[in-house]
Amino acid sequence: MPTRIEQYQKRVLDKSLPLSEKVVEAFYRYPRHLCVPEYTVAEAYSDHPLLLWNKPPFLSTISQPSFVLKILDMMNLQQGHRVFELGSGSGWNTAMLAYLVGETGKVVSVEVIPELAVRAQKYLEQNKIFNALVKLGDGFEGDTSEAPYDRVIFTAGSAEFPNILFDQLKVGGLMVFVRENDLGYDFLELIEKQENGKPLILQTIPCSFVSVIRKSAGDTDASPA
């Protein structure tokens, strides 16, 4: 008989399928409930966002799990890819990104909320994930340390397009960008960087994310002292 946790996990996967085998492996490799110990196991696998931080001016959530897995799948991540992530949150998505790009890949995740940056980095260290690093700062500006990137992923919404960050994306690379509009809802866009350096929108999905906070917090990693 499957355990209660396995039953919860299967429900999430059933809502997410079809998914690549590697994304499913990443989901099981880094169980969601271990990233949010402040919630019950049932809450951790409920298919809706959970609040991580709500102290003005900062607001952060861990996104709906089935949607997170679908995004990872649409990114078509490969071994050796270099990935930039805006918004580290709990570190769950960062860990799965690191698994999908393998030991030869690299994930740079930038988080604007100091407490969450430390939390995410601790999670990576506890799980011996050495091909990902959480930095404290304004992710909207990107990070040139591992640029150019094969993939860029936003975990927060913005009405402004991140031109500086897009410049750090390889030609042929993919960006997952959450675009806000004046109507009060968001669209997740899968964008390819063309040979001429211009963005080409490949796919658009309605969604809802918290907004990007443009507050620089320095350019240091979040490794605990």
PDB file of C-alpha atoms in Angstrom:
ATOM      1  CA  MET A   1       0.000   0.000   0.000  1.00  0.00           C
ATOM      2  CA  PRO A   2       1.295   3.483  -0.820  1.00  0.00           C
ATOM      3  CA  THR A   3       2.056   5.726   2.132  1.00  0.00           C
ATOM      4  CA  ARG A   4       0.051   8.894   2.791  1.00  0.00           C
ATOM      5  CA  ILE A   5       2.904  11.013   1.409  1.00  0.00           C
ATOM      6  CA  GLU A   6       3.055   8.887  -1.747  1.00  0.00           C
ATOM      7  CA  GLN A   7      -0.688   9.366  -2.188  1.00  0.00           C
ATOM      8  CA  TYR A   8      -0.301  13.137  -1.908  1.00  0.00           C
ATOM      9  CA  GLN A   9       2.588  13.114  -4.371  1.00  0.00           C
ATOM     10  CA  LYS A  10       0.635  11.044  -6.884  1.00  0.00           C
ATOM     11  CA  ARG A  11      -2.238  13.533  -6.778  1.00  0.00           C
ATOM     12  CA  VAL A  12       0.156  16.354  -7.662  1.00  0.00           C
ATOM     13  CA  LEU A  13       1.684  14.337 -10.489  1.00  0.00           C
ATOM     14  CA  ASP A  14      -1.725  13.355 -11.860  1.00  0.00           C
ATOM     15  CA  LYS A  15      -2.563  17.055 -12.192  1.00  0.00           C
ATOM     16  CA  SER A  16       0.797  17.787 -13.828  1.00  0.00           C
ATOM     17  CA  LEU A  17       1.102  15.033 -16.435  1.00  0.00           C
ATOM     18  CA  PRO A  18       2.388  14.657 -19.057  1.00  0.00           C
ATOM     19  CA  LEU A  19       5.890  15.315 -17.696  1.00  0.00           C
ATOM     20  CA  SER A  20       9.333  14.128 -18.699  1.00  0.00           C
ATOM     21  CA  GLU A  21      10.822  11.288 -16.688  1.00  0.00           C
ATOM     22  CA  LYS A  22      13.581  13.574 -15.377  1.00  0.00           C
ATOM     23  CA  VAL A  23      11.094  16.117 -13.984  1.00  0.00           C
ATOM     24  CA  VAL A  24       9.240  13.321 -12.187  1.00  0.00           C
ATOM     25  CA  GLU A  25      12.569  12.110 -10.798  1.00  0.00           C
ATOM     26  CA  ALA A  26      13.376  15.630  -9.555  1.00  0.00           C
ATOM     27  CA  PHE A  27       9.976  15.830  -7.839  1.00  0.00           C
ATOM     28  CA  TYR A  28      10.618  12.633  -5.904  1.00  0.00           C
ATOM     29  CA  ARG A  29      14.281  13.449  -5.252  1.00  0.00           C
ATOM     30  CA  TYR A  30      13.352  16.648  -3.401  1.00  0.00           C
ATOM     31  CA  PRO A  31      10.015  16.099  -1.619  1.00  0.00           C
ATOM     32  CA  ARG A  32       8.072  19.347  -1.351  1.00  0.00           C
ATOM     33  CA  HIS A  33       7.036  18.843   2.275  1.00  0.00           C
ATOM     34  CA  LEU A  34      10.665  18.959   3.432  1.00  0.00           C
ATOM     35  CA  CYS A  35      10.990  22.478   2.001  1.00  0.00           C
ATOM     36  CA  VAL A  36       8.065  23.877   3.971  1.00  0.00           C
ATOM     37  CA  PRO A  37       8.266  22.308   7.450  1.00  0.00           C
ATOM     38  CA  GLU A  38       6.053  25.095   8.816  1.00  0.00           C
ATOM     39  CA  TYR A  39       3.131  23.431   6.992  1.00  0.00           C
ATOM     40  CA  THR A  40       1.582  20.000   7.427  1.00  0.00           C
ATOM     41  CA  VAL A  41       2.327  17.337   4.810  1.00  0.00           C
ATOM     42  CA  ALA A  42      -1.234  17.643   3.512  1.00  0.00           C
ATOM     43  CA  GLU A  43      -0.837  21.405   3.149  1.00  0.00           C
ATOM     44  CA  ALA A  44       2.550  21.014   1.452  1.00  0.00           C
ATOM     45  CA  TYR A  45       0.996  18.895  -1.313  1.00  0.00           C
ATOM     46  CA  SER A  46      -2.202  20.898  -1.659  1.00  0.00           C
ATOM     47  CA  ASP A  47      -2.286  22.212  -5.206  1.00  0.00           C
ATOM     48  CA  HIS A  48      -2.149  25.916  -4.471  1.00  0.00           C
ATOM     49  CA  PRO A  49       0.519  28.441  -3.428  1.00  0.00           C
ATOM     50  CA  LEU A  50       1.654  28.632   0.197  1.00  0.00           C
ATOM     51  CA  LEU A  51       2.803  31.780   1.952  1.00  0.00           C
ATOM     52  CA  LEU A  52       6.510  31.900   2.810  1.00  0.00           C
ATOM     53  CA  TRP A  53       6.962  35.520   3.845  1.00  0.00           C
ATOM     54  CA  ASN A  54       4.617  38.448   4.419  1.00  0.00           C
ATOM     55  CA  LYS A  55       6.353  41.360   6.081  1.00  0.00           C
ATOM     56  CA  PRO A  56       6.108  44.637   4.125  1.00  0.00           C
ATOM     57  CA  PRO A  57       7.531  45.455   1.700  1.00  0.00           C
ATOM     58  CA  PHE A  58       8.192  41.773   0.990  1.00  0.00           C
ATOM     59  CA  LEU A  59       5.730  39.063   0.004  1.00  0.00           C
ATOM     60  CA  SER A  60       6.761  35.594  -1.134  1.00  0.00           C
ATOM     61  CA  THR A  61       4.983  32.308  -1.825  1.00  0.00           C
ATOM     62  CA  ILE A  62       5.933  28.806  -2.899  1.00  0.00           C
ATOM     63  CA  SER A  63       3.965  28.252  -6.089  1.00  0.00           C
ATOM     64  CA  GLN A  64       1.269  25.710  -6.905  1.00  0.00           C
ATOM     65  CA  PRO A  65       3.187  22.399  -7.183  1.00  0.00           C
ATOM     66  CA  SER A  66       1.568  21.079 -10.352  1.00  0.00           C
ATOM     67  CA  PHE A  67       2.293  24.379 -12.109  1.00  0.00           C
ATOM     68  CA  VAL A  68       5.924  24.357 -10.923  1.00  0.00           C
ATOM     69  CA  LEU A  69       6.409  20.920 -12.482  1.00  0.00           C
ATOM     70  CA  LYS A  70       4.782  21.983 -15.751  1.00  0.00           C
ATOM     71  CA  ILE A  71       7.097  24.999 -15.954  1.00  0.00           C
ATOM     72  CA  LEU A  72      10.159  22.831 -15.359  1.00  0.00           C
ATOM     73  CA  ASP A  73       8.986  20.509 -18.114  1.00  0.00           C
ATOM     74  CA  MET A  74       8.400  23.291 -20.651  1.00  0.00           C
ATOM     75  CA  MET A  75      11.922  24.639 -20.012  1.00  0.00           C
ATOM     76  CA  ASN A  76      13.419  21.488 -21.564  1.00  0.00           C
ATOM     77  CA  LEU A  77      16.413  21.556 -19.244  1.00  0.00           C
ATOM     78  CA  GLN A  78      19.460  19.558 -20.279  1.00  0.00           C
ATOM     79  CA  GLN A  79      22.615  18.287 -18.592  1.00  0.00           C
ATOM     80  CA  GLY A  80      25.241  21.036 -18.473  1.00  0.00           C
ATOM     81  CA  HIS A  81      22.806  23.937 -18.809  1.00  0.00           C
ATOM     82  CA  ARG A  82      23.451  27.148 -16.920  1.00  0.00           C
ATOM     83  CA  VAL A  83      20.277  28.563 -15.389  1.00  0.00           C
ATOM     84  CA  PHE A  84      19.381  31.869 -13.772  1.00  0.00           C
ATOM     85  CA  GLU A  85      16.449  31.900 -11.361  1.00  0.00           C
ATOM     86  CA  LEU A  86      14.794  35.080 -10.096  1.00  0.00           C
ATOM     87  CA  GLY A  87      13.383  34.317  -6.667  1.00  0.00           C
ATOM     88  CA  SER A  88      14.734  31.462  -4.541  1.00  0.00           C
ATOM     89  CA  GLY A  89      11.893  31.207  -2.028  1.00  0.00           C
ATOM     90  CA  SER A  90      12.176  27.944  -0.083  1.00  0.00           C
ATOM     91  CA  GLY A  91      14.854  26.530  -2.391  1.00  0.00           C
ATOM     92  CA  TRP A  92      12.582  23.755  -3.700  1.00  0.00           C
ATOM     93  CA  ASN A  93      12.528  24.904  -7.320  1.00  0.00           C
ATOM     94  CA  THR A  94      16.250  25.695  -7.162  1.00  0.00           C
ATOM     95  CA  ALA A  95      16.990  22.141  -6.026  1.00  0.00           C
ATOM     96  CA  MET A  96      14.957  20.602  -8.832  1.00  0.00           C
ATOM     97  CA  LEU A  97      16.618  22.883 -11.391  1.00  0.00           C
ATOM     98  CA  ALA A  98      20.015  21.742 -10.092  1.00  0.00           C
ATOM     99  CA  TYR A  99      18.986  18.096 -10.440  1.00  0.00           C
ATOM    100  CA  LEU A 100      17.804  18.602 -14.014  1.00  0.00           C
ATOM    101  CA  VAL A 101      21.017  20.307 -15.203  1.00  0.00           C
ATOM    102  CA  GLY A 102      23.225  17.722 -13.498  1.00  0.00           C
ATOM    103  CA  GLU A 103      26.659  18.043 -11.945  1.00  0.00           C
ATOM    104  CA  THR A 104      28.053  19.709 -15.083  1.00  0.00           C
ATOM    105  CA  GLY A 105      25.336  22.371 -14.987  1.00  0.00           C
ATOM    106  CA  LYS A 106      24.977  25.419 -12.770  1.00  0.00           C
ATOM    107  CA  VAL A 107      22.066  27.282 -11.195  1.00  0.00           C
ATOM    108  CA  VAL A 108      22.374  30.864  -9.952  1.00  0.00           C
ATOM    109  CA  SER A 109      19.345  31.942  -7.926  1.00  0.00           C
ATOM    110  CA  VAL A 110      18.915  35.524  -6.705  1.00  0.00           C
ATOM    111  CA  GLU A 111      16.535  36.318  -3.841  1.00  0.00           C
ATOM    112  CA  VAL A 112      15.693  39.822  -2.588  1.00  0.00           C
ATOM    113  CA  ILE A 113      14.436  38.786   0.887  1.00  0.00           C
ATOM    114  CA  PRO A 114      17.464  38.177   3.141  1.00  0.00           C
ATOM    115  CA  GLU A 115      15.791  35.606   5.386  1.00  0.00           C
ATOM    116  CA  LEU A 116      14.599  33.542   2.425  1.00  0.00           C
ATOM    117  CA  ALA A 117      17.980  33.739   0.718  1.00  0.00           C
ATOM    118  CA  VAL A 118      19.614  32.224   3.808  1.00  0.00           C
ATOM    119  CA  ARG A 119      16.839  29.645   4.115  1.00  0.00           C
ATOM    120  CA  ALA A 120      17.164  28.510   0.504  1.00  0.00           C
ATOM    121  CA  GLN A 121      20.952  28.294   0.662  1.00  0.00           C
ATOM    122  CA  LYS A 122      20.769  26.237   3.860  1.00  0.00           C
ATOM    123  CA  TYR A 123      18.361  23.862   2.151  1.00  0.00           C
ATOM    124  CA  LEU A 124      20.801  23.385  -0.730  1.00  0.00           C
ATOM    125  CA  GLU A 125      23.680  22.746   1.663  1.00  0.00           C
ATOM    126  CA  GLN A 126      21.665  20.294   3.785  1.00  0.00           C
ATOM    127  CA  ASN A 127      20.890  18.319   0.636  1.00  0.00           C
ATOM    128  CA  LYS A 128      24.500  18.497  -0.602  1.00  0.00           C
ATOM    129  CA  ILE A 129      23.534  20.392  -3.746  1.00  0.00           C
ATOM    130  CA  PHE A 130      26.783  21.936  -4.915  1.00  0.00           C
ATOM    131  CA  ASN A 131      25.875  23.038  -8.448  1.00  0.00           C
ATOM    132  CA  ALA A 132      23.470  25.742  -7.260  1.00  0.00           C
ATOM    133  CA  LEU A 133      24.075  28.973  -5.364  1.00  0.00           C
ATOM    134  CA  VAL A 134      21.667  31.460  -3.814  1.00  0.00           C
ATOM    135  CA  LYS A 135      22.629  35.126  -3.893  1.00  0.00           C
ATOM    136  CA  LEU A 136      21.082  38.104  -2.158  1.00  0.00           C
ATOM    137  CA  GLY A 137      20.134  40.948  -4.475  1.00  0.00           C
ATOM    138  CA  ASP A 138      17.953  42.353  -7.221  1.00  0.00           C
ATOM    139  CA  GLY A 139      17.348  39.441  -9.573  1.00  0.00           C
ATOM    140  CA  PHE A 140      15.875  41.738 -12.192  1.00  0.00           C
ATOM    141  CA  GLU A 141      19.425  42.783 -13.027  1.00  0.00           C
ATOM    142  CA  GLY A 142      20.513  39.171 -13.485  1.00  0.00           C
ATOM    143  CA  ASP A 143      24.001  38.000 -12.562  1.00  0.00           C
ATOM    144  CA  THR A 144      26.959  37.956 -14.918  1.00  0.00           C
ATOM    145  CA  SER A 145      28.998  35.371 -12.991  1.00  0.00           C
ATOM    146  CA  GLU A 146      27.685  32.429 -15.051  1.00  0.00           C
ATOM    147  CA  ALA A 147      26.331  34.309 -18.084  1.00  0.00           C
ATOM    148  CA  PRO A 148      25.412  33.687 -20.788  1.00  0.00           C
ATOM    149  CA  TYR A 149      22.624  31.431 -19.529  1.00  0.00           C
ATOM    150  CA  ASP A 150      20.872  28.629 -21.378  1.00  0.00           C
ATOM    151  CA  ARG A 151      17.706  29.202 -19.370  1.00  0.00           C
ATOM    152  CA  VAL A 152      16.183  31.986 -17.262  1.00  0.00           C
ATOM    153  CA  ILE A 153      13.165  31.523 -15.007  1.00  0.00           C
ATOM    154  CA  PHE A 154      11.036  34.111 -13.180  1.00  0.00           C
ATOM    155  CA  THR A 155       9.096  33.094 -10.077  1.00  0.00           C
ATOM    156  CA  ALA A 156       7.482  36.529  -9.704  1.00  0.00           C
ATOM    157  CA  GLY A 157       5.556  38.802 -12.039  1.00  0.00           C
ATOM    158  CA  SER A 158       6.523  42.090 -13.666  1.00  0.00           C
ATOM    159  CA  ALA A 159       4.923  44.555 -16.075  1.00  0.00           C
ATOM    160  CA  GLU A 160       8.429  45.613 -17.136  1.00  0.00           C
ATOM    161  CA  PHE A 161      10.450  43.331 -19.390  1.00  0.00           C
ATOM    162  CA  PRO A 162      13.919  42.497 -17.928  1.00  0.00           C
ATOM    163  CA  ASN A 163      16.128  43.705 -20.786  1.00  0.00           C
ATOM    164  CA  ILE A 164      19.390  43.535 -18.834  1.00  0.00           C
ATOM    165  CA  LEU A 165      18.668  39.950 -17.795  1.00  0.00           C
ATOM    166  CA  PHE A 166      17.502  38.997 -21.288  1.00  0.00           C
ATOM    167  CA  ASP A 167      20.854  40.206 -22.616  1.00  0.00           C
ATOM    168  CA  GLN A 168      22.484  37.559 -20.385  1.00  0.00           C
ATOM    169  CA  LEU A 169      20.542  34.781 -22.158  1.00  0.00           C
ATOM    170  CA  LYS A 170      22.206  32.812 -24.930  1.00  0.00           C
ATOM    171  CA  VAL A 171      20.916  33.010 -28.488  1.00  0.00           C
ATOM    172  CA  GLY A 172      18.491  30.109 -28.761  1.00  0.00           C
ATOM    173  CA  GLY A 173      18.055  30.091 -24.982  1.00  0.00           C
ATOM    174  CA  LEU A 174      14.674  30.078 -23.242  1.00  0.00           C
ATOM    175  CA  MET A 175      13.228  32.465 -20.670  1.00  0.00           C
ATOM    176  CA  VAL A 176      10.152  31.807 -18.549  1.00  0.00           C
ATOM    177  CA  PHE A 177       8.808  35.288 -17.817  1.00  0.00           C
ATOM    178  CA  VAL A 178       5.688  36.230 -15.836  1.00  0.00           C
ATOM    179  CA  ARG A 179       4.140  39.310 -17.440  1.00  0.00           C
ATOM    180  CA  GLU A 180       1.693  41.412 -15.431  1.00  0.00           C
ATOM    181  CA  ASN A 181      -0.906  43.634 -17.069  1.00  0.00           C
ATOM    182  CA  ASP A 182      -3.343  46.382 -16.092  1.00  0.00           C
ATOM    183  CA  LEU A 183      -6.279  43.968 -15.990  1.00  0.00           C
ATOM    184  CA  GLY A 184      -5.106  42.355 -12.764  1.00  0.00           C
ATOM    185  CA  TYR A 185      -3.912  38.974 -14.000  1.00  0.00           C
ATOM    186  CA  ASP A 186      -0.630  37.548 -15.257  1.00  0.00           C
ATOM    187  CA  PHE A 187       0.616  35.540 -18.215  1.00  0.00           C
ATOM    188  CA  LEU A 188       3.505  33.128 -18.089  1.00  0.00           C
ATOM    189  CA  GLU A 189       5.450  33.429 -21.332  1.00  0.00           C
ATOM    190  CA  LEU A 190       7.969  30.971 -22.729  1.00  0.00           C
ATOM    191  CA  ILE A 191      10.346  33.168 -24.719  1.00  0.00           C
ATOM    192  CA  GLU A 192      13.170  32.210 -27.072  1.00  0.00           C
ATOM    193  CA  LYS A 193      16.072  34.530 -27.838  1.00  0.00           C
ATOM    194  CA  GLN A 194      16.379  34.753 -31.624  1.00  0.00           C
ATOM    195  CA  GLU A 195      19.512  35.174 -33.731  1.00  0.00           C
ATOM    196  CA  ASN A 196      18.788  38.901 -34.000  1.00  0.00           C
ATOM    197  CA  GLY A 197      18.689  39.156 -30.198  1.00  0.00           C
ATOM    198  CA  LYS A 198      14.938  39.780 -30.109  1.00  0.00           C
ATOM    199  CA  PRO A 199      12.446  37.812 -27.965  1.00  0.00           C
ATOM    200  CA  LEU A 200      10.044  35.379 -29.596  1.00  0.00           C
ATOM    201  CA  ILE A 201       7.068  34.255 -27.494  1.00  0.00           C
ATOM    202  CA  LEU A 202       6.583  30.510 -27.996  1.00  0.00           C
ATOM    203  CA  GLN A 203       3.837  29.845 -25.465  1.00  0.00           C
ATOM    204  CA  THR A 204       1.521  31.834 -23.173  1.00  0.00           C
ATOM    205  CA  ILE A 205      -0.321  30.503 -20.111  1.00  0.00           C
ATOM    206  CA  PRO A 206      -2.610  32.450 -17.722  1.00  0.00           C
ATOM    207  CA  CYS A 207      -1.229  32.382 -14.180  1.00  0.00           C
ATOM    208  CA  SER A 208      -0.942  34.269 -10.909  1.00  0.00           C
ATOM    209  CA  PHE A 209       2.325  35.184  -9.164  1.00  0.00           C
ATOM    210  CA  VAL A 210       3.428  37.720  -6.564  1.00  0.00           C
ATOM    211  CA  SER A 211       5.091  40.802  -8.037  1.00  0.00           C
ATOM    212  CA  VAL A 212       8.827  41.314  -8.403  1.00  0.00           C
ATOM    213  CA  ILE A 213      10.273  43.596  -5.733  1.00  0.00           C
ATOM    214  CA  ARG A 214      12.950  45.869  -7.150  1.00  0.00           C
ATOM    215  CA  LYS A 215      15.054  46.487  -4.072  1.00  0.00           C
ATOM    216  CA  SER A 216      18.766  45.846  -4.294  1.00  0.00           C
ATOM    217  CA  ALA A 217      20.145  43.895  -1.365  1.00  0.00           C
ATOM    218  CA  GLY A 218      23.746  43.701  -2.463  1.00  0.00           C
ATOM    219  CA  ASP A 219      25.628  41.139  -4.503  1.00  0.00           C
ATOM    220  CA  THR A 220      26.807  38.547  -2.045  1.00  0.00           C
ATOM    221  CA  ASP A 221      25.963  34.905  -1.652  1.00  0.00           C
ATOM    222  CA  ALA A 222      23.645  33.796   1.123  1.00  0.00           C
ATOM    223  CA  SER A 223      25.872  31.193   2.696  1.00  0.00           C
ATOM    224  CA  PRO A 224      25.283  31.262   6.451  1.00  0.00           C
ATOM    225  CA  ALA A 225      28.160  32.412   8.597  1.00  0.00           C
TER     226      ALA A 225
END
